[in-house]
Coordinates of C-alpha atoms in Angstrom, one line a residue:
M1 CA -106.5 49.2 66.3
A2 CA -104.5 51.9 68.0
T3 CA -101.6 49.7 69.0
K4 CA -101.0 50.9 73.7
V5 CA -98.1 52.3 74.5
L6 CA -97.8 52.5 78.5
V7 CA -94.4 55.0 79.0
V8 CA -92.7 54.6 82.3
D9 CA -90.4 57.2 83.5
D10 CA -89.8 59.6 86.7
E11 CA -89.4 62.4 84.3
K12 CA -91.7 64.1 83.6
M13 CA -90.7 66.4 80.7
I14 CA -89.1 62.6 80.1
V15 CA -92.8 60.9 79.6
K16 CA -94.4 64.3 78.1
G17 CA -92.3 64.5 75.0
V18 CA -92.4 60.8 74.3
R19 CA -95.9 60.7 74.9
F20 CA -96.5 63.3 72.6
S21 CA -94.6 61.8 69.7
L22 CA -95.9 58.8 69.7
I23 CA -99.3 60.2 69.5
Q24 CA -98.3 61.7 66.5
D25 CA -98.3 58.2 65.0
Q26 CA -101.6 57.5 65.8
Y27 CA -100.2 55.0 69.7
E28 CA -102.7 55.0 72.6
V29 CA -100.3 56.1 75.3
D30 CA -101.0 55.5 78.9
C31 CA -98.5 57.1 81.1
A32 CA -96.3 55.8 84.7
Y33 CA -93.5 58.3 86.8
D34 CA -93.5 55.7 89.3
G35 CA -92.9 51.7 90.3
E36 CA -96.5 50.9 92.0
E37 CA -98.8 53.0 89.9
A38 CA -97.2 51.4 86.0
L39 CA -97.3 47.7 88.1
E40 CA -101.4 49.2 88.6
L41 CA -101.7 49.9 85.0
V42 CA -100.4 46.8 83.6
K43 CA -102.7 44.8 86.1
K44 CA -105.4 46.7 84.1
N45 CA -105.1 47.3 81.2
S46 CA -103.3 45.3 77.9
Y47 CA -100.5 46.8 76.7
D48 CA -98.8 46.0 73.2
I49 CA -95.4 47.6 74.4
I50 CA -93.7 49.0 77.4
L51 CA -91.0 51.8 78.3
L52 CA -89.5 51.2 81.8
D53 CA -87.7 53.4 83.3
V54 CA -84.4 51.3 85.2
M55 CA -84.7 54.6 88.3
L56 CA -88.0 55.0 89.3
P57 CA -89.4 55.8 93.2
R58 CA -91.2 52.5 95.0
L59 CA -90.7 50.2 93.3
S60 CA -87.6 50.1 90.7
G61 CA -88.3 49.5 86.6
F62 CA -86.6 46.3 87.8
E63 CA -89.2 45.1 90.2
V64 CA -91.8 45.8 88.4
L65 CA -90.2 43.8 85.3
Q66 CA -89.9 41.0 87.6
Q67 CA -93.8 41.0 88.5
I68 CA -95.1 41.8 85.4
R69 CA -93.2 38.8 83.8
E70 CA -95.0 37.0 87.0
F71 CA -98.5 37.4 85.0
S72 CA -97.7 38.7 81.2
T73 CA -95.4 38.5 78.0
V74 CA -95.6 42.4 76.7
P75 CA -92.7 43.5 75.1
V76 CA -90.9 45.2 77.3
I77 CA -87.5 48.6 76.2
M78 CA -85.7 49.5 79.4
L79 CA -84.7 53.0 79.8
T80 CA -81.4 53.3 81.6
A81 CA -79.4 56.9 82.3
K82 CA -76.5 54.5 83.3
G83 CA -74.0 53.0 80.6
D84 CA -73.0 50.3 83.3
D85 CA -74.2 47.2 81.0
M86 CA -74.4 45.1 84.3
D87 CA -77.2 47.5 84.1
K88 CA -78.3 46.3 80.6
I89 CA -78.1 43.0 81.1
L90 CA -79.9 42.6 84.3
G91 CA -82.5 44.0 83.2
L92 CA -81.9 41.6 80.2
D93 CA -82.5 38.4 83.0
Y94 CA -85.5 40.0 84.1
G95 CA -87.2 39.1 80.9
A96 CA -86.6 42.6 79.4
D97 CA -86.6 43.2 75.1
D98 CA -85.0 45.7 74.4
Y99 CA -82.7 48.7 76.0
I100 CA -82.0 52.0 75.5
T101 CA -80.0 54.3 76.7
K102 CA -80.5 58.3 77.5
P103 CA -80.4 61.2 76.8
F104 CA -81.8 59.2 73.8
N105 CA -83.6 60.3 70.1
I106 CA -87.0 59.5 70.2
L107 CA -86.9 58.4 66.5
E108 CA -84.6 55.3 67.9
V109 CA -87.3 55.2 70.8
K110 CA -90.1 54.6 67.7
A111 CA -87.7 52.5 65.5
R112 CA -86.9 50.1 68.5
I113 CA -90.6 49.8 69.4
K114 CA -91.9 49.6 65.0
A115 CA -89.3 46.2 64.9
I116 CA -90.5 44.7 68.3
L117 CA -94.1 45.0 67.5
R118 CA -93.3 43.7 64.4
R119 CA -91.8 40.9 65.3
S120 CA -94.6 40.0 68.9
T121 CA -97.7 40.8 66.1
G122 CA -95.9 37.1 63.8
T123 CA -94.8 39.5 60.6
R124 CA -91.6 38.7 60.5
K125 CA -91.1 37.0 57.4
Q126 CA -90.1 33.2 57.7
P127 CA -88.2 31.1 55.6
E128 CA -89.8 28.4 53.8
E129 CA -88.2 25.4 55.2
Q130 CA -89.9 27.4 58.9
S131 CA -93.4 26.4 57.5
A132 CA -94.9 23.9 59.6
Q133 CA -97.1 25.7 62.4
L134 CA -96.6 23.2 65.4
L135 CA -92.8 21.7 66.6
E136 CA -92.3 18.8 68.8
S137 CA -89.6 17.7 70.9
G138 CA -89.9 15.0 73.4
D139 CA -92.4 16.2 75.6
L140 CA -92.1 19.8 74.5
R141 CA -94.2 21.7 72.1
M142 CA -93.8 24.9 70.2
D143 CA -97.6 26.4 68.9
R144 CA -95.7 28.8 66.6
D145 CA -99.6 30.3 65.2
N146 CA -100.8 31.2 68.5
R147 CA -96.9 31.5 70.1
R148 CA -97.7 29.3 72.6
V149 CA -94.8 26.2 73.9
T150 CA -96.2 23.7 76.6
V151 CA -93.3 21.6 77.9
A152 CA -95.5 18.3 79.3
G153 CA -98.6 19.6 78.7
K154 CA -98.1 22.6 81.1
E155 CA -97.9 26.5 79.5
I156 CA -93.9 27.5 79.5
N157 CA -94.4 32.2 80.0
L158 CA -92.2 33.1 76.9
T159 CA -90.9 36.4 76.4
S160 CA -91.4 37.1 73.2
K161 CA -86.8 37.1 72.0
E162 CA -87.3 33.4 74.3
F163 CA -90.4 31.7 71.5
E164 CA -88.3 33.6 69.0
L165 CA -84.8 32.4 70.3
L166 CA -86.4 29.3 70.8
E167 CA -88.1 29.1 67.3
L168 CA -84.9 29.6 65.3
L169 CA -83.5 26.9 67.4
A170 CA -85.7 24.7 67.1
T171 CA -87.0 25.0 63.4
H172 CA -83.8 24.1 62.3
P173 CA -82.4 20.8 64.6
G174 CA -79.0 20.2 64.8
K175 CA -77.7 23.3 63.0
V176 CA -74.9 25.3 65.5
Y177 CA -76.1 29.0 65.7
G178 CA -72.9 31.2 66.9
R179 CA -74.2 34.0 69.1
T180 CA -73.6 36.9 66.9
K181 CA -75.6 35.1 64.2
L182 CA -78.2 34.6 66.6
L183 CA -77.9 37.8 67.8
E184 CA -78.1 39.7 64.2
T185 CA -81.1 37.0 63.2
V186 CA -83.4 37.5 66.5
W187 CA -82.6 41.2 67.5
G188 CA -81.6 42.6 64.5
G189 CA -78.1 43.6 62.6
D190 CA -78.3 47.2 64.3
Y191 CA -79.1 46.1 67.8
P192 CA -76.8 48.0 70.1
G193 CA -76.2 45.3 72.3
D194 CA -73.2 42.2 72.7
V195 CA -73.1 39.2 72.2
R196 CA -73.6 37.9 76.0
T197 CA -77.2 39.4 75.5
V198 CA -77.6 35.8 73.4
D199 CA -76.1 33.8 77.0
V200 CA -78.2 35.3 79.0
H201 CA -81.4 35.1 76.8
I202 CA -80.3 31.2 76.6
R203 CA -80.0 31.0 80.4
R204 CA -83.4 32.2 81.0
L205 CA -84.8 29.7 78.2
R206 CA -83.4 26.8 79.6
E207 CA -84.5 28.0 82.8
K208 CA -88.3 27.0 81.4
I209 CA -87.9 24.8 79.6
E210 CA -86.1 22.5 80.8
P211 CA -86.4 19.6 82.5
N212 CA -82.6 20.3 84.7
P213 CA -81.3 23.6 83.0
S214 CA -77.9 22.5 83.9
E215 CA -78.0 19.3 81.8
P216 CA -80.3 20.8 79.0
R217 CA -82.2 17.9 77.2
Y218 CA -83.2 20.4 74.0
V219 CA -81.6 24.0 74.2
Q220 CA -77.7 21.9 73.4
T221 CA -74.0 23.9 73.1
K222 CA -71.8 23.5 71.0
W223 CA -67.7 24.5 73.1
G224 CA -66.8 27.0 71.2
V225 CA -69.2 27.6 68.9
G226 CA -72.7 27.9 69.5
Y227 CA -75.7 26.6 70.6
Y228 CA -78.5 24.1 68.0
F229 CA -81.6 22.4 69.1
R230 CA -81.9 18.8 70.0
Q231 CA -85.0 16.8 68.2
I232 CA -86.1 14.0 70.0
Q233 CA -88.7 11.5 69.1

């Protein structure tokens, strides 16, 4: 089955070029030119990944992403014409998986898509010590095969990056990972973002899995070093 992509941008020439290039690589591509149209398509269809521009008419890319995250964990790459780091961090704060700054090279876009799809479909290789597919700690349960997380029996809606971050920490309880190491491992060595991306995702992850995010039970901070997962019997 072909990988299905939604491309959202109000610049029709950009959409046309991206769509043409992706179709050449056997992707199935839908297009939208404003935020409301994009949101309706996401509600009606199942996409493998979304390319979402920040500056859109009717609803901004951030507003669209925020609403998508209420019902879907589909990977989203934000497209931004601005160089302001806050726009990029804000996109990640709403649950984006990656961002690309315009003008971009279509080869970079396709490389980012492949990297995210490779991770989200579970083809990323796991070390031998990560062989257990069901992880438990206190009220938290992680089913790695089905990429499901529950806390006290309630299913938690994690983005692909949030899941991978939790997975890495939980499969090595007690091991402290520096922010740079987490960025390299979860996002890849060629990811252009900085370590603030890790902090944003850790905060979002805690908001979802911790009973009290300001006093986390599971994802702990080693001040001046990084983060680690606390195993609770």
